[in-house]
């Protein structure tokens, strides 16, 4: 029996998840297809209910449903409950369990793709939206200290209050990178199609040599922030790493097997190259 996994979002046509998940499923010789399931808000409940079919392993969830989907699931993993957002649903014999692999993906990418262990390190996190929430919880779990800057300060304050940790704080400046081992952009500044492609969310003032600069924006591959970091001689990590690492974690939750991340990286880069043409 061929089984399925899908991506639930709106729009989903340009998503690269079907490309790299499909490549990894093929490489693992699993008889599973990964499809893009375009789902407007009014169809979310029915779409999610359809995941209970025994031929379905689960789904990814993306914009704009990551929070709304919580209400129609049977159970939530610890991380998804704390973050308040779901990016992965697993069909456990008709019971739909929500997970969030975004934060784990970022921390895995730091460790494996940038050789950076967050334990005991001070990180500057730019942004306080959904992605920032997932990443902030994961960084604290990994033993990091997290200073959060957001354009709308109140949102950063709310996040720090939810994090409920003396290792989390709000800071006023996005540009002052003094004293951090790592700077992570989770805002959409610099992303293709936003009109901010030439803007860097931080000037990285005062960054010490060796400060790791991370952008979770993966389109373009080299954002204005990463260009600025490279000009300053700082090590960088682009957004494809988190994209693939969160996907690999989801793959393991659905299939019980480890994904080939090399296959995922290659397929994701190929898909993104095609999109930017
Ligand atoms: P996501 O789920 O991808 O994190 P989001 O929840 O919409 O998306 O959050 C977007 C983040 O990018 C927010 O931190 C947002 O700042 P505000 O809370 O002030 O809106 C940030 N952001 C978007 N455009 C920005 C800009 N031009 N300058 C600075 N921050 C921006």
Tab-separated table of C-alpha atoms and ligand atoms in Angstrom:
chain	number	residue	atom	x	y	z
A	1	UNK	CA	0.000	0.000	0.000
A	2	UNK	CA	1.337	3.391	-0.966
A	3	UNK	CA	1.025	5.870	1.880
A	4	UNK	CA	1.027	9.637	1.934
A	5	UNK	CA	2.298	12.674	3.808
A	6	UNK	CA	1.221	16.181	2.845
A	7	UNK	CA	1.966	19.824	3.367
A	8	UNK	CA	-1.044	21.755	4.650
A	9	UNK	CA	-0.863	25.492	4.012
A	10	UNK	CA	-2.072	28.293	1.794
A	11	UNK	CA	-0.393	28.920	-0.566
A	12	UNK	CA	1.927	25.914	-0.864
A	13	UNK	CA	2.756	25.841	-4.583
A	14	UNK	CA	6.294	27.185	-4.169
A	15	UNK	CA	7.218	25.235	-1.068
A	16	UNK	CA	10.406	23.214	-1.298
A	17	UNK	CA	9.358	20.646	1.343
A	18	UNK	CA	7.738	18.318	-1.242
A	19	UNK	CA	10.999	18.336	-3.169
A	20	UNK	CA	13.410	17.463	-0.398
A	21	UNK	CA	11.038	15.207	1.561
A	22	UNK	CA	10.188	13.357	-1.655
A	23	UNK	CA	13.873	12.891	-2.431
A	24	UNK	CA	14.576	11.534	1.067
A	25	UNK	CA	11.571	9.167	0.990
A	26	UNK	CA	12.742	7.876	-2.392
A	27	UNK	CA	16.321	7.441	-1.149
A	28	UNK	CA	15.021	5.452	1.848
A	29	UNK	CA	13.015	3.231	-0.568
A	30	UNK	CA	9.823	3.944	1.343
A	31	UNK	CA	6.544	3.577	-0.541
A	32	UNK	CA	5.388	6.993	0.639
A	33	UNK	CA	4.559	10.084	-1.378
A	34	UNK	CA	4.799	13.659	-0.086
A	35	UNK	CA	2.279	16.047	-1.634
A	36	UNK	CA	1.419	19.756	-1.411
A	37	UNK	CA	-2.147	20.080	-0.091
A	38	UNK	CA	-3.253	23.653	-0.657
A	39	UNK	CA	-5.776	24.304	2.119
A	40	UNK	CA	-7.676	27.572	2.581
A	41	UNK	CA	-8.752	28.278	6.183
A	42	UNK	CA	-12.324	27.107	5.630
A	43	UNK	CA	-11.087	23.636	4.649
A	44	UNK	CA	-8.581	23.138	7.451
A	45	UNK	CA	-10.772	21.044	9.742
A	46	UNK	CA	-11.795	18.594	6.999
A	47	UNK	CA	-8.263	18.355	5.695
A	48	UNK	CA	-6.870	17.535	9.134
A	49	UNK	CA	-9.644	14.975	9.761
A	50	UNK	CA	-8.624	13.194	6.534
A	51	UNK	CA	-5.197	12.491	8.063
A	52	UNK	CA	-6.781	9.777	10.256
A	53	UNK	CA	-6.930	7.471	7.227
A	54	UNK	CA	-4.582	4.500	7.724
A	55	UNK	CA	-2.893	5.282	4.399
A	56	UNK	CA	-1.742	8.650	5.757
A	57	UNK	CA	1.354	8.999	7.957
A	58	UNK	CA	0.721	12.652	8.771
A	59	UNK	CA	1.506	16.112	7.498
A	60	UNK	CA	3.504	19.284	7.747
A	61	UNK	CA	1.640	22.475	8.593
A	62	UNK	CA	2.724	25.886	7.382
A	63	UNK	CA	1.478	29.452	6.963
A	64	UNK	CA	-1.236	30.396	7.893
A	65	UNK	CA	-2.346	27.330	9.915
A	66	UNK	CA	0.441	26.640	12.422
A	67	UNK	CA	-1.560	28.007	15.358
A	68	UNK	CA	-5.145	27.406	14.214
A	69	UNK	CA	-4.459	23.708	13.757
A	70	UNK	CA	-3.946	23.162	17.501
A	71	UNK	CA	-7.707	23.233	18.051
A	72	UNK	CA	-8.405	20.273	15.746
A	73	UNK	CA	-5.715	17.856	16.937
A	74	UNK	CA	-6.131	15.053	19.504
A	75	UNK	CA	-2.892	15.571	21.377
A	76	UNK	CA	0.154	17.847	21.478
A	77	UNK	CA	3.806	17.038	22.127
A	78	UNK	CA	5.496	19.048	24.915
A	79	UNK	CA	7.337	21.384	22.558
A	80	UNK	CA	4.286	22.153	20.426
A	81	UNK	CA	2.266	22.904	23.576
A	82	UNK	CA	4.885	25.263	24.971
A	83	UNK	CA	5.525	27.013	21.664
A	84	UNK	CA	1.811	27.197	20.841
A	85	UNK	CA	2.347	26.167	17.223
A	86	UNK	CA	2.451	22.928	15.236
A	87	UNK	CA	4.460	22.273	12.080
A	88	UNK	CA	4.172	18.475	12.050
A	89	UNK	CA	1.215	16.126	12.566
A	90	UNK	CA	1.702	12.394	13.094
A	91	UNK	CA	-1.157	9.949	12.539
A	92	UNK	CA	-0.795	7.465	15.401
A	93	UNK	CA	-3.424	4.840	14.499
A	94	UNK	CA	-6.115	7.453	13.945
A	95	UNK	CA	-4.982	9.744	16.755
A	96	UNK	CA	-3.506	12.999	15.477
A	97	UNK	CA	-0.532	14.251	17.490
A	98	UNK	CA	0.938	17.722	16.888
A	99	UNK	CA	4.657	18.440	17.110
A	100	UNK	CA	6.898	21.408	16.471
A	101	UNK	CA	10.295	20.561	14.961
A	102	UNK	CA	11.371	24.115	14.047
A	103	UNK	CA	13.393	24.855	17.182
A	104	UNK	CA	15.007	21.433	17.206
A	105	UNK	CA	15.871	21.986	13.542
A	106	UNK	CA	17.632	25.254	14.279
A	107	UNK	CA	19.621	23.814	17.203
A	108	UNK	CA	20.589	20.745	15.137
A	109	UNK	CA	21.696	23.054	12.330
A	110	UNK	CA	23.844	25.067	14.780
A	111	UNK	CA	25.477	21.918	16.100
A	112	UNK	CA	25.894	19.911	12.916
A	113	UNK	CA	26.177	22.510	10.163
A	114	UNK	CA	28.020	25.284	12.030
A	115	UNK	CA	29.830	23.271	14.742
A	116	UNK	CA	28.282	25.601	17.327
A	117	UNK	CA	27.160	24.196	20.681
A	118	UNK	CA	24.660	26.665	22.231
A	119	UNK	CA	25.226	25.377	25.765
A	120	UNK	CA	26.368	28.299	27.940
A	121	UNK	CA	26.466	30.711	24.983
A	122	UNK	CA	24.797	34.082	24.726
A	123	UNK	CA	22.585	34.504	21.635
A	124	UNK	CA	20.890	37.562	20.122
A	125	UNK	CA	17.556	36.593	18.596
A	126	UNK	CA	15.995	39.032	16.124
A	127	UNK	CA	12.199	38.783	15.914
A	128	UNK	CA	9.409	37.549	18.172
A	129	UNK	CA	7.032	35.819	15.744
A	130	UNK	CA	6.204	32.143	15.407
A	131	UNK	CA	9.647	31.056	14.273
A	132	UNK	CA	11.335	33.052	17.041
A	133	UNK	CA	9.118	31.390	19.674
A	134	UNK	CA	10.090	27.891	18.570
A	135	UNK	CA	13.774	28.804	18.380
A	136	UNK	CA	13.841	30.628	21.731
A	137	UNK	CA	12.422	27.631	23.620
A	138	UNK	CA	14.871	25.273	21.906
A	139	UNK	CA	17.877	27.517	22.614
A	140	UNK	CA	16.987	27.720	26.303
A	141	UNK	CA	16.551	23.926	26.422
A	142	UNK	CA	20.006	23.629	24.852
A	143	UNK	CA	21.485	25.741	27.682
A	144	UNK	CA	21.870	29.073	25.872
A	145	UNK	CA	21.103	32.584	27.103
A	146	UNK	CA	18.742	34.421	24.767
A	147	UNK	CA	18.415	38.194	24.298
A	148	UNK	CA	15.430	39.061	22.118
A	149	UNK	CA	14.977	42.165	20.001
A	150	UNK	CA	11.779	42.843	18.103
A	151	UNK	CA	10.528	45.846	16.125
A	152	UNK	CA	7.377	45.699	18.235
A	153	UNK	CA	8.877	45.554	21.703
A	154	UNK	CA	5.699	44.379	23.446
A	155	UNK	CA	5.761	41.172	21.429
A	156	UNK	CA	9.320	40.455	22.600
A	157	UNK	CA	8.218	41.112	26.177
A	158	UNK	CA	5.334	38.661	25.812
A	159	UNK	CA	7.699	36.021	24.478
A	160	UNK	CA	10.163	36.513	27.323
A	161	UNK	CA	7.306	36.280	29.796
A	162	UNK	CA	6.203	32.954	28.228
A	163	UNK	CA	9.765	31.659	28.244
A	164	UNK	CA	9.738	32.203	32.010
A	165	UNK	CA	13.504	31.901	32.432
A	166	UNK	CA	16.206	34.115	33.925
A	167	UNK	CA	18.255	33.228	30.809
A	168	UNK	CA	15.850	35.158	28.554
A	169	UNK	CA	15.670	38.956	28.229
A	170	UNK	CA	14.496	41.765	25.943
A	171	UNK	CA	17.052	44.107	24.356
A	172	UNK	CA	16.537	47.440	22.607
A	173	UNK	CA	19.152	47.267	19.880
A	174	UNK	CA	19.227	44.930	16.906
A	175	UNK	CA	22.498	46.442	15.725
A	176	UNK	CA	24.648	46.054	18.834
A	177	UNK	CA	26.144	42.573	18.658
A	178	UNK	CA	28.664	43.143	21.452
A	179	UNK	CA	29.083	40.157	23.733
A	180	UNK	CA	27.073	37.558	21.778
A	181	UNK	CA	28.474	34.281	20.478
A	182	UNK	CA	25.655	34.011	17.961
A	183	UNK	CA	23.151	36.308	16.210
A	184	UNK	CA	20.035	34.717	14.682
A	185	UNK	CA	17.584	36.465	12.370
A	186	UNK	CA	14.033	35.092	12.477
A	187	UNK	CA	12.359	38.143	10.927
A	188	UNK	CA	11.351	38.319	7.286
A	189	UNK	CA	13.781	41.199	6.673
A	190	UNK	CA	15.936	40.305	3.662
A	191	UNK	CA	13.508	37.734	2.239
A	192	UNK	CA	12.714	37.670	-1.475
A	193	UNK	CA	9.379	39.260	-2.262
A	194	UNK	CA	9.133	41.404	0.884
A	195	UNK	CA	10.704	44.570	-0.543
A	196	UNK	CA	13.420	44.340	2.147
A	197	UNK	CA	15.886	42.277	0.096
A	198	UNK	CA	18.651	44.877	0.478
A	199	UNK	CA	18.107	45.410	4.198
A	200	UNK	CA	20.057	43.762	6.982
A	201	UNK	CA	18.110	43.308	10.249
A	202	UNK	CA	21.336	44.045	12.166
A	203	UNK	CA	24.531	45.992	11.469
A	204	UNK	CA	26.407	43.545	13.741
A	205	UNK	CA	28.192	46.423	15.487
A	206	UNK	CA	30.843	45.295	17.941
A	207	UNK	CA	30.619	41.625	16.983
A	208	UNK	CA	33.680	39.796	18.226
A	209	UNK	CA	35.689	37.708	15.759
A	210	UNK	CA	34.103	34.265	15.480
A	211	UNK	CA	30.556	35.422	16.270
A	212	UNK	CA	28.274	33.076	14.321
A	213	UNK	CA	25.640	34.882	12.214
A	214	UNK	CA	22.572	32.831	11.297
A	215	UNK	CA	19.666	33.680	9.008
A	216	UNK	CA	16.618	31.433	8.859
A	217	UNK	CA	15.618	33.185	5.618
A	218	UNK	CA	16.660	30.774	2.837
A	219	UNK	CA	15.574	32.730	-0.201
A	220	UNK	CA	17.931	34.327	-1.229
A	221	UNK	CA	20.646	31.935	-0.048
A	222	UNK	CA	22.881	34.882	0.854
A	223	UNK	CA	20.804	37.566	2.541
A	224	UNK	CA	21.995	41.121	3.215
A	225	UNK	CA	22.664	40.045	6.839
A	226	UNK	CA	24.899	37.186	5.735
A	227	UNK	CA	26.694	39.479	3.268
A	228	UNK	CA	27.344	41.965	6.053
A	229	UNK	CA	28.650	39.158	8.275
A	230	UNK	CA	30.921	37.854	5.520
A	231	UNK	CA	32.256	41.386	4.943
A	232	UNK	CA	33.142	41.503	8.625
A	233	UNK	CA	34.872	38.127	8.373
A	234	UNK	CA	32.303	36.378	10.578
A	235	UNK	CA	31.174	32.749	10.126
A	236	UNK	CA	27.641	32.360	8.730
A	237	UNK	CA	24.859	29.792	8.475
A	238	UNK	CA	22.051	30.185	5.921
A	239	UNK	CA	18.405	29.194	6.229
A	240	UNK	CA	18.506	25.969	4.233
A	241	UNK	CA	20.164	24.262	7.199
A	242	UNK	CA	17.218	24.831	9.542
A	243	UNK	CA	14.750	24.023	6.749
A	244	UNK	CA	16.371	20.643	6.165
A	245	UNK	CA	17.012	19.830	9.826
A	246	UNK	CA	13.392	20.507	10.871
A	247	UNK	CA	12.308	18.386	7.920
A	248	UNK	CA	14.622	15.551	8.918
A	249	UNK	CA	13.144	15.551	12.415
A	250	UNK	CA	9.609	15.414	10.982
A	251	UNK	CA	10.645	12.591	8.626
A	252	UNK	CA	11.839	10.564	11.627
A	253	UNK	CA	8.556	11.197	13.476
A	254	UNK	CA	6.461	9.974	10.509
A	255	UNK	CA	8.560	7.015	9.393
A	256	UNK	CA	10.570	5.935	12.439
A	257	UNK	CA	13.670	6.108	10.231
A	258	UNK	CA	16.499	8.611	9.912
A	259	UNK	CA	16.377	10.740	6.782
A	260	UNK	CA	19.407	11.181	4.571
A	261	UNK	CA	20.174	14.841	5.243
A	262	UNK	CA	22.681	14.914	2.389
A	263	UNK	CA	19.902	13.979	-0.026
A	264	UNK	CA	17.638	16.592	1.582
A	265	UNK	CA	20.252	19.366	1.311
A	266	UNK	CA	20.939	18.585	-2.320
A	267	UNK	CA	17.251	18.482	-3.288
A	268	UNK	CA	16.409	21.645	-1.323
A	269	UNK	CA	19.279	23.594	-2.884
A	270	UNK	CA	18.313	22.392	-6.333
A	271	UNK	CA	14.667	23.404	-5.781
A	272	UNK	CA	15.636	26.829	-4.462
A	273	UNK	CA	18.021	27.404	-7.357
A	274	UNK	CA	15.177	26.753	-9.748
A	275	UNK	CA	12.888	29.176	-7.933
A	276	UNK	CA	15.339	32.044	-8.011
A	277	UNK	CA	15.818	31.808	-11.788
B	1	LIG	P1	7.105	33.860	11.525
B	1	LIG	O1	6.077	32.862	11.926
B	1	LIG	O2	7.815	33.510	10.232
B	1	LIG	O3	8.064	34.170	12.612
B	1	LIG	P2	5.574	36.261	12.024
B	1	LIG	O4	4.950	35.601	13.207
B	1	LIG	O5	4.704	37.019	11.082
B	1	LIG	O6	6.316	35.190	11.108
B	1	LIG	O7	6.764	37.186	12.541
B	1	LIG	C1	7.472	38.013	11.683
B	1	LIG	C2	8.613	38.660	12.466
B	1	LIG	O8	9.365	39.496	11.568
B	1	LIG	C3	8.150	39.562	13.594
B	1	LIG	O9	9.113	39.544	14.625
B	1	LIG	C4	8.108	40.930	12.899
B	1	LIG	O10	8.200	42.039	13.785
B	1	LIG	P3	6.863	42.678	14.438
B	1	LIG	O11	6.456	41.757	15.563
B	1	LIG	O12	7.290	44.026	14.892
B	1	LIG	O13	5.829	42.725	13.328
B	1	LIG	C5	9.356	40.844	12.066
B	1	LIG	N1	9.381	41.777	10.936
B	1	LIG	C6	8.674	41.678	9.781
B	1	LIG	N2	8.970	42.723	8.970
B	1	LIG	C7	9.878	43.494	9.619
B	1	LIG	C8	10.591	44.697	9.305
B	1	LIG	N3	10.416	45.327	8.145
B	1	LIG	N4	11.460	45.166	10.229
B	1	LIG	C9	11.648	44.534	11.399
B	1	LIG	N5	11.009	43.401	11.752
B	1	LIG	C10	10.142	42.886	10.883
